[in-house]
Each structure stands twice: as C-alpha cells, then as structure tokens.
Short mmCIF file of C-alpha atoms in Angstrom, two decimals:
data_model
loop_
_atom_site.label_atom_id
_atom_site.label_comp_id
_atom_site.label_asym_id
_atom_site.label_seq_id
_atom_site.Cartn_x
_atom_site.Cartn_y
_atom_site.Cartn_z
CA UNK A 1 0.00 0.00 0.00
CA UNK A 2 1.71 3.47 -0.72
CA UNK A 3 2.67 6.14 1.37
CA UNK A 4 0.33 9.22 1.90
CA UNK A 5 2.42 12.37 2.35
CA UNK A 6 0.96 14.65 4.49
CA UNK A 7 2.12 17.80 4.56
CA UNK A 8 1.19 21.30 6.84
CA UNK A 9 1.81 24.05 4.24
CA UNK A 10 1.59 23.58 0.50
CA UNK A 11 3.75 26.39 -0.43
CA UNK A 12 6.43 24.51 -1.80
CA UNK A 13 3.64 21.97 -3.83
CA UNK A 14 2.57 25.07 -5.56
CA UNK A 15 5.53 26.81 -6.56
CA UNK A 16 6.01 25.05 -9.86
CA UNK A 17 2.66 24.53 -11.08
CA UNK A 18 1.85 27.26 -13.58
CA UNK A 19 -2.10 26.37 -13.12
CA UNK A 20 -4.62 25.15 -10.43
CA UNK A 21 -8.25 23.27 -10.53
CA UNK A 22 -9.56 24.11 -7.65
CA UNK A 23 -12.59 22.42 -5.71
CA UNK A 24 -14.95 24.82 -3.75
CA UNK A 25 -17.14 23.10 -1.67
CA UNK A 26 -14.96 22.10 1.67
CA UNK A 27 -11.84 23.53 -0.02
CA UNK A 28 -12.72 27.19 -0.38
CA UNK A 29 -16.03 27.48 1.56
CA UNK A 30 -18.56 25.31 3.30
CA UNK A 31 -21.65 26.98 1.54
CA UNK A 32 -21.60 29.73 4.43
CA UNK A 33 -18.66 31.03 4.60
CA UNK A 34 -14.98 31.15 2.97
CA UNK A 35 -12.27 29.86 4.71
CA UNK A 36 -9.41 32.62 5.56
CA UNK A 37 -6.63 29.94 4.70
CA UNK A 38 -7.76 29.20 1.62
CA UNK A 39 -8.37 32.96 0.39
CA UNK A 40 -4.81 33.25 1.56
CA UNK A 41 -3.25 30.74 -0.40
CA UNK A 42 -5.39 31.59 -4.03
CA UNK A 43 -3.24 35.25 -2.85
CA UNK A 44 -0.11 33.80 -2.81
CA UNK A 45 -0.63 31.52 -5.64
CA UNK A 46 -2.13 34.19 -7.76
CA UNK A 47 0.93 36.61 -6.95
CA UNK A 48 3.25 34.21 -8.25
CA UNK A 49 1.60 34.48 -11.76
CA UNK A 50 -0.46 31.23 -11.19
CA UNK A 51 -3.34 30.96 -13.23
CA UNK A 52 -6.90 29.08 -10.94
CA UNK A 53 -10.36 27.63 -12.15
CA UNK A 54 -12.74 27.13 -9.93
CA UNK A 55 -14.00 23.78 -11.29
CA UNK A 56 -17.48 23.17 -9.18
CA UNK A 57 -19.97 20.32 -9.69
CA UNK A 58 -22.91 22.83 -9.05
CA UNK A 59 -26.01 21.92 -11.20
CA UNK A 60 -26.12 25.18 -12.38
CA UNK A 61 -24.93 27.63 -14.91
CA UNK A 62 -21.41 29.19 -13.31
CA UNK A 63 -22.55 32.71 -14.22
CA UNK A 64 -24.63 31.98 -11.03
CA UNK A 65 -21.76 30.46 -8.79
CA UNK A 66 -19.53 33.62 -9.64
CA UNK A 67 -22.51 35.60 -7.64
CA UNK A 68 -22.43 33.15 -5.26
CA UNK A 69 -19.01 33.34 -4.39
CA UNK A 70 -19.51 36.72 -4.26
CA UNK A 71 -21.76 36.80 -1.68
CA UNK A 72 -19.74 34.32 0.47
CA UNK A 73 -16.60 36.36 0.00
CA UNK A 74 -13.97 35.41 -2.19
CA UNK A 75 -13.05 37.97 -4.45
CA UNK A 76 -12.77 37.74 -8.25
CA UNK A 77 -8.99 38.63 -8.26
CA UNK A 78 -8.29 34.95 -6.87
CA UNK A 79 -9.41 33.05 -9.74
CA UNK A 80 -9.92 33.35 -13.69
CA UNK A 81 -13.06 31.59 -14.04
CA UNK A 82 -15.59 29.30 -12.74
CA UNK A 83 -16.36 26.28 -14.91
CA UNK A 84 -19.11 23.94 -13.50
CA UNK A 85 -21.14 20.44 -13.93
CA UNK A 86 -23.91 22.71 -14.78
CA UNK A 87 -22.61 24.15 -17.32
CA UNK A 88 -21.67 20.85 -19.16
CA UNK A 89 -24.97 19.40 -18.58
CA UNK A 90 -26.37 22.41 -20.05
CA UNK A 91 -23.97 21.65 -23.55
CA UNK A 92 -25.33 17.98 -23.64
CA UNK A 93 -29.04 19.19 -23.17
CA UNK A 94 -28.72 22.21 -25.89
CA UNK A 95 -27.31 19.24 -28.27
CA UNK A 96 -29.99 17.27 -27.30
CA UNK A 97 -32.51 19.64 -28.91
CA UNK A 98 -36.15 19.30 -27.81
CA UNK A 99 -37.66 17.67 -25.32
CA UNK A 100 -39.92 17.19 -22.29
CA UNK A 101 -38.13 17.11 -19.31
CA UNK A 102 -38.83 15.79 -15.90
CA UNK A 103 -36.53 18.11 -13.50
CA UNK A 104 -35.78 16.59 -10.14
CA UNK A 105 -34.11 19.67 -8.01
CA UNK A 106 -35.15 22.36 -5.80
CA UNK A 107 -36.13 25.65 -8.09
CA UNK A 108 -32.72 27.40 -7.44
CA UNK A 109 -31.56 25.30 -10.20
CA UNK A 110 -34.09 26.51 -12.78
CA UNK A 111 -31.98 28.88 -14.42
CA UNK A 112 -30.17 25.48 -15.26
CA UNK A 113 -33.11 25.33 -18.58
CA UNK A 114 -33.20 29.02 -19.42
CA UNK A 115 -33.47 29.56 -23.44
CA UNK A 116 -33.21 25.91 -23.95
CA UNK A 117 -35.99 24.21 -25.85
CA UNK A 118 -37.40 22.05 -23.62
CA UNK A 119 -40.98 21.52 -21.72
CA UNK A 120 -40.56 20.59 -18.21
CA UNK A 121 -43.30 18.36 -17.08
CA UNK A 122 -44.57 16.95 -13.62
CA UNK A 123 -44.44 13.03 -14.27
CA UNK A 124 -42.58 10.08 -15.79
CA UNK A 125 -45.26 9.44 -17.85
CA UNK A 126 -44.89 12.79 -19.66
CA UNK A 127 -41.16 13.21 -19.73
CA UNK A 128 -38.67 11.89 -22.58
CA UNK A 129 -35.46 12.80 -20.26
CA UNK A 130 -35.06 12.98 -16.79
CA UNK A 131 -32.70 16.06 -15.16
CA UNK A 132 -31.64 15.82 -11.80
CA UNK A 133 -29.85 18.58 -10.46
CA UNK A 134 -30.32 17.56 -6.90
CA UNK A 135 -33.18 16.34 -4.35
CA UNK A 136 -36.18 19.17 -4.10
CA UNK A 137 -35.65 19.76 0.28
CA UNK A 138 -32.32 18.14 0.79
CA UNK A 139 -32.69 19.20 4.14
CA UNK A 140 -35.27 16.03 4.71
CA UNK A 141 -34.88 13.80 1.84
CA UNK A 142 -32.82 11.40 0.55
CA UNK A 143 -32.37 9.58 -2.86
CA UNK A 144 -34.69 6.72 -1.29
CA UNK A 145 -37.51 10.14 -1.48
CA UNK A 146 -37.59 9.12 -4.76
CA UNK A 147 -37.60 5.69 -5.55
CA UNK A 148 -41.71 4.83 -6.50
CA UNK A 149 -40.96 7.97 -8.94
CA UNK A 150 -37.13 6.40 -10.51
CA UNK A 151 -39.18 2.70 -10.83
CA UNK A 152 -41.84 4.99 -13.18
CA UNK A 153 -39.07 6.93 -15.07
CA UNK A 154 -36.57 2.96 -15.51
CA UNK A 155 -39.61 1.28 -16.78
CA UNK A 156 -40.63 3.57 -19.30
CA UNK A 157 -36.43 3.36 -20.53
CA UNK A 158 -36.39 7.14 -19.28
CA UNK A 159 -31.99 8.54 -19.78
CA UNK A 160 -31.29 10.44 -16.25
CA UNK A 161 -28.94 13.59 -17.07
CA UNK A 162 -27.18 14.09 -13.76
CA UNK A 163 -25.88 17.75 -13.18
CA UNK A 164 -24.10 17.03 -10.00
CA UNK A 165 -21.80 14.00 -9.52
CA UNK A 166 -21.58 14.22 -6.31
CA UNK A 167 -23.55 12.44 -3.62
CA UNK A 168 -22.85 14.26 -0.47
CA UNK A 169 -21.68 17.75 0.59
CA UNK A 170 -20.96 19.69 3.27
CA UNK A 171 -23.43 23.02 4.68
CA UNK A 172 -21.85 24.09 7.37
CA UNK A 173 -21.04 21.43 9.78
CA UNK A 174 -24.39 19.17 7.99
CA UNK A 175 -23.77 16.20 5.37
CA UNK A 176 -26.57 17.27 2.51
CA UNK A 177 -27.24 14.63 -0.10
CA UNK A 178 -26.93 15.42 -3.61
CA UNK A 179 -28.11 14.62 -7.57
CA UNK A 180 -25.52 11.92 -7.67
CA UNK A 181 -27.05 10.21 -4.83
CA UNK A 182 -30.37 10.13 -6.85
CA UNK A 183 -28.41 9.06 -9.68
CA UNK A 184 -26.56 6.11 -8.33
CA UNK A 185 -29.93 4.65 -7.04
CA UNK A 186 -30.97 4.89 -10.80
CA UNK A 187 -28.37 2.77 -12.17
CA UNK A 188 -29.15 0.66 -9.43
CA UNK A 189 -32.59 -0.33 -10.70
CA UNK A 190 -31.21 -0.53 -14.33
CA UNK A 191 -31.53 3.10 -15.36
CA UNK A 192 -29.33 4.46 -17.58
CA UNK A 193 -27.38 7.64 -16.24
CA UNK A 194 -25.51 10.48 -18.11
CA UNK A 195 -22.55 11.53 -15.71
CA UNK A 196 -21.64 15.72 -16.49
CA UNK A 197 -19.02 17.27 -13.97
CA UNK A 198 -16.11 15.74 -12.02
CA UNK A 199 -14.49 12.91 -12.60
CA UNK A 200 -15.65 13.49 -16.14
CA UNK A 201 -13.27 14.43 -18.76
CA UNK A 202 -15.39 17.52 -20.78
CA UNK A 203 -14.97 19.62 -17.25
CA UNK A 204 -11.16 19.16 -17.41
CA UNK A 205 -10.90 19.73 -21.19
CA UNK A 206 -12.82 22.91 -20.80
CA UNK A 207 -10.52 24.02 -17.54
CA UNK A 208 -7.13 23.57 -18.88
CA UNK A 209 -8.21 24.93 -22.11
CA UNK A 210 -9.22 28.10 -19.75
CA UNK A 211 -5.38 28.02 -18.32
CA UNK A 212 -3.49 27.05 -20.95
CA UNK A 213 -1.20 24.86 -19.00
CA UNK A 214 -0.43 21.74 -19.49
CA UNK A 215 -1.93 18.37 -17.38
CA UNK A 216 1.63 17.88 -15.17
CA UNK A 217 1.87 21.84 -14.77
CA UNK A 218 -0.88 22.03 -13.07
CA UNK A 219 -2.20 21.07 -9.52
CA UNK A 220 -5.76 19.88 -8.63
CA UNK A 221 -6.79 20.85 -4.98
CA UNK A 222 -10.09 18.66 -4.03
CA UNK A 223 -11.80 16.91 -0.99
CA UNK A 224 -13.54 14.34 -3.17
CA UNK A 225 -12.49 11.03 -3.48
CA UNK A 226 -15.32 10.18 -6.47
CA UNK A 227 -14.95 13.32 -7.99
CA UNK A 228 -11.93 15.95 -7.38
CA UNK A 229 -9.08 13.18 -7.11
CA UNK A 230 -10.33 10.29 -10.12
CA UNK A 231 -10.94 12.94 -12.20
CA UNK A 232 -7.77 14.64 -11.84
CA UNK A 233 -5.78 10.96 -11.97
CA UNK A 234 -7.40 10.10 -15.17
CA UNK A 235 -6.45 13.77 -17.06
CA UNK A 236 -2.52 12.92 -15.57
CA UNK A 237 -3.47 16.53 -13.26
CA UNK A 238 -1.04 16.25 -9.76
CA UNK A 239 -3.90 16.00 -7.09
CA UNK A 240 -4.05 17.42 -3.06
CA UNK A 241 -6.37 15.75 -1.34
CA UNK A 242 -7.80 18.49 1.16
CA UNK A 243 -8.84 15.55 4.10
CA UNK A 244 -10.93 17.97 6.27
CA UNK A 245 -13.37 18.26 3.95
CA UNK A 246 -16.35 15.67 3.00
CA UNK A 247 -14.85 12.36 3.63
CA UNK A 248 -12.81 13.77 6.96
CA UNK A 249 -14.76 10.95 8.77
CA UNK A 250 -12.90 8.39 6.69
CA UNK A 251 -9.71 8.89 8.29
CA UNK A 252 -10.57 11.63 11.31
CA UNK A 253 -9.51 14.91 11.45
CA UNK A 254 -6.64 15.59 11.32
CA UNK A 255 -6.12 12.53 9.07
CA UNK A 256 -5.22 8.83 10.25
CA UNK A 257 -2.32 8.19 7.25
CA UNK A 258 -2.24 4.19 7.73
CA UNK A 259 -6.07 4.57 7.44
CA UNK A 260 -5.67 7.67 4.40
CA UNK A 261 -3.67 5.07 2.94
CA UNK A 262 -6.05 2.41 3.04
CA UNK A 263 -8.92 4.41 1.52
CA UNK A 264 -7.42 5.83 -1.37
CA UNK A 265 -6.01 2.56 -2.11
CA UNK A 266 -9.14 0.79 -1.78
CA UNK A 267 -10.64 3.56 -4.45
CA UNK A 268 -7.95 3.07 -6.86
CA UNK A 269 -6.83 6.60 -6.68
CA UNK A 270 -3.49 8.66 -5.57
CA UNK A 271 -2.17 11.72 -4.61
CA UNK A 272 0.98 13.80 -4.32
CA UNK A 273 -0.07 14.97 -0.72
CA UNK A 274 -2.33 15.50 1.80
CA UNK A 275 -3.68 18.24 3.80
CA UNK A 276 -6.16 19.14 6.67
CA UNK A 277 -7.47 22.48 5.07
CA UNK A 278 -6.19 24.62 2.28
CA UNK A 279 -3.59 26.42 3.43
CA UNK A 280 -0.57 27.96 1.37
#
C-alpha cells in the first residue's frame, strides 16, 4: 500500500505549477462562509503568476456560482473563471434539442433550462429525459424520497442527465445529499445515467483549455475522493487531497495516514499529498 504524504503548508507543492483546478465546496467554503486559509493561499498563488479555475460540480450555470461566491466572500482577483457540472450538462441538453423534461431539483436550479428548448413536465409518464440537479428539500430527503418515482421513469427506458456528480456535501457542519445520490440509485434499478461534472473528462478539457497549462503543470486541490481526485488521476493533473473536507470521517480529522492510505487505495486513486485544510 503506498505512502500518503501529508504535509502542513503547500507552499512549496505550488511553486512550480503554472495552473490550479480548484474544488470549492470544503476547499474554499462550506456553503456559508470562505475559509481565511484558503483565500490566503489563491493570494499567494495568484501573486506568483499562477493561473486558478474554480471547477465546481454545481447543477447550475457558473454565471450563477460567480454571484455566489460573491456573496460568500472570495473575491474575483483569486481566480480566472468558474467552470461547472452545470454548465456541461447544459452543452449535452442544448445538443440534445427538444424535449420534455422531468426536473428533479429544488427551483434554485431553474436557471439550469433558461433559453433551452425544452418543456418541463410533472411526471414520468410525460417526460422523454429525466434532469436531476439535486433532491427538491435536501434538508429532509434522501435519494430513497424518490424511488416509487425512478421505478416509473426505468420502466418507461427514461436517460437520467445528472448535473451534479456528487452524492454528499458539506453546509456548514451538515452532510446534505446530492443529484448523484439520486443518480446512483438509478443505475441501481437498471436506469441508464448520463454523468456531467467531475471525474468526467469535458470539465477538465474545458478548464485547462481556460489556463493554458499543461496536465503535469498544473495542480488539482479537491476533498472528493469520487470526484476531485479520479478525475484529476485520469487527465494525468497532480492531485491534493484536502482531508478535512467531506470524507474527513474516513480517516478523522486531522487525518489517520495508515487509514488515508487504506482508503485511497481501496478507491484506486493517488495523490501527491495530503492536507487538513487549504492552506498555502
């Protein structure tokens, strides 16, 4: 089983890479707040001359995330762009063409269908595609919410377009459930699911295209092991594993490295290093 470095400052990771993808949820901010540490090191990063995409699985366009991070406080100088899930889901969907849609999300995630050509419709029986951005109150649901209504969509041979890989996130100091959770219960009962966002390959294309760096001269900074780190091992990206973040309770906080170890072994993934928080 290989060695996890873990490290206390990244500061000498991120001198040589020329670019950074760069998780947000439980790297940057929790959904509340930004974390001080991290604004510090996109500072120091970005005063080197390093180039940073925010690369999000957020269901929704990332002209919306930009206000978002507004609002939580991380200022536009410490990054180039946003690219998200959302907005690759919304490329497949505009190729797609027409179509009734069945949208399972909360409304926030509307915007997700603006100008596209598509009726959204109430039930299984009406729809030709399924969207799934996330669960409608993910405050009380979970993917088992909708079961009776993924058994409808499966036997009518219904394609799920999942907007959000992901199938847990952190609020705060809460575990929410997410569209991948809904979507992993669909290819359970036989559906057939189209994956858009981390570990995909279209959201990597699009963010190195953005820097115009090179895979192994840049550095992918994520909490995810399904997501942030896969998806960075399969483009050849160098990946941080931020362990504080939505799988701390893997390996405790701060991080167990036998146990580390053990899990990203298990998952078939690696890292260069490991850290508790983002911190330059």
């Amino acid at each position: 089983m290989p060695v996890v470095t873990i490290v206390d400052h990244l500061a000498p990771l991120l001198e040589k890479p020329e670019g950074a993808v760069v998780d947000l949820w439980g790297v940057v901010h929790n959904g509340i707040a930004a974390f001080p540490e991290a604004l510090d090191a996109l500072t120091r990063f970005k005063a080197k001359g390093g180039r940073v995409v925010m690369l999000s699985n957020a269901p929704r366009p990332s002209s919306l995330v930009y206000l978002q991070l507004d609002r939580l406080g991380v200022p536009r100088n410490l990054y180039d762009a946003v690219v998200t899930s959302g907005d690759a889901a919304r490329t497949a969907l505009e190729a797609q063409g027409l179509g009734a849609v069945l949208h399972i999300g909360p409304e926030r995630d509307r915007p997700l269908f603006d100008g596209l050509q598509m009726d959204l419709v109430e039930t299984a029986e009406a729809a030709d595609l399924i969207v799934c951005t996330g669960l409608f109150d993910d405050d009380t649901e979970t993917a088992e919410t909708y079961r009776d209504q993924l058994e409808a969509c499966q036997a009518r041979g219904l394609t799920l377009v999942c907007a959000n890989p992901d199938r847990i996130v952190m609020r705060g100091d809460k575990v929410i459930p997410c569209a991948g959770a809904v979507a992993k219960l669909y290819e359970a009962l036989g559906g057939r699911v189209d994956w858009h966002g981390k570990p995909y390959p279209s959201v990597y294309d699009r963010s190195l295209a953005i820097l115009g760096t090179l895979p192994a001269d840049t550095i992918a900074i994520g909490d995810g092991i399904e997501t942030d780190i896969p998806g960075a091992n399969a483009q050849g990206i160098p990946a941080i594993l931020v362990t504080g973040g939505v799988h701390a309770d893997l390996w405790n906080d701060p991080p167990d490295g036998a146990r580390l170890g053990q899990v990203l072994d298990s998952h078939g993934i690696h890292v260069t290093a490991a850290i508790d928080r983002f911190r330059w």
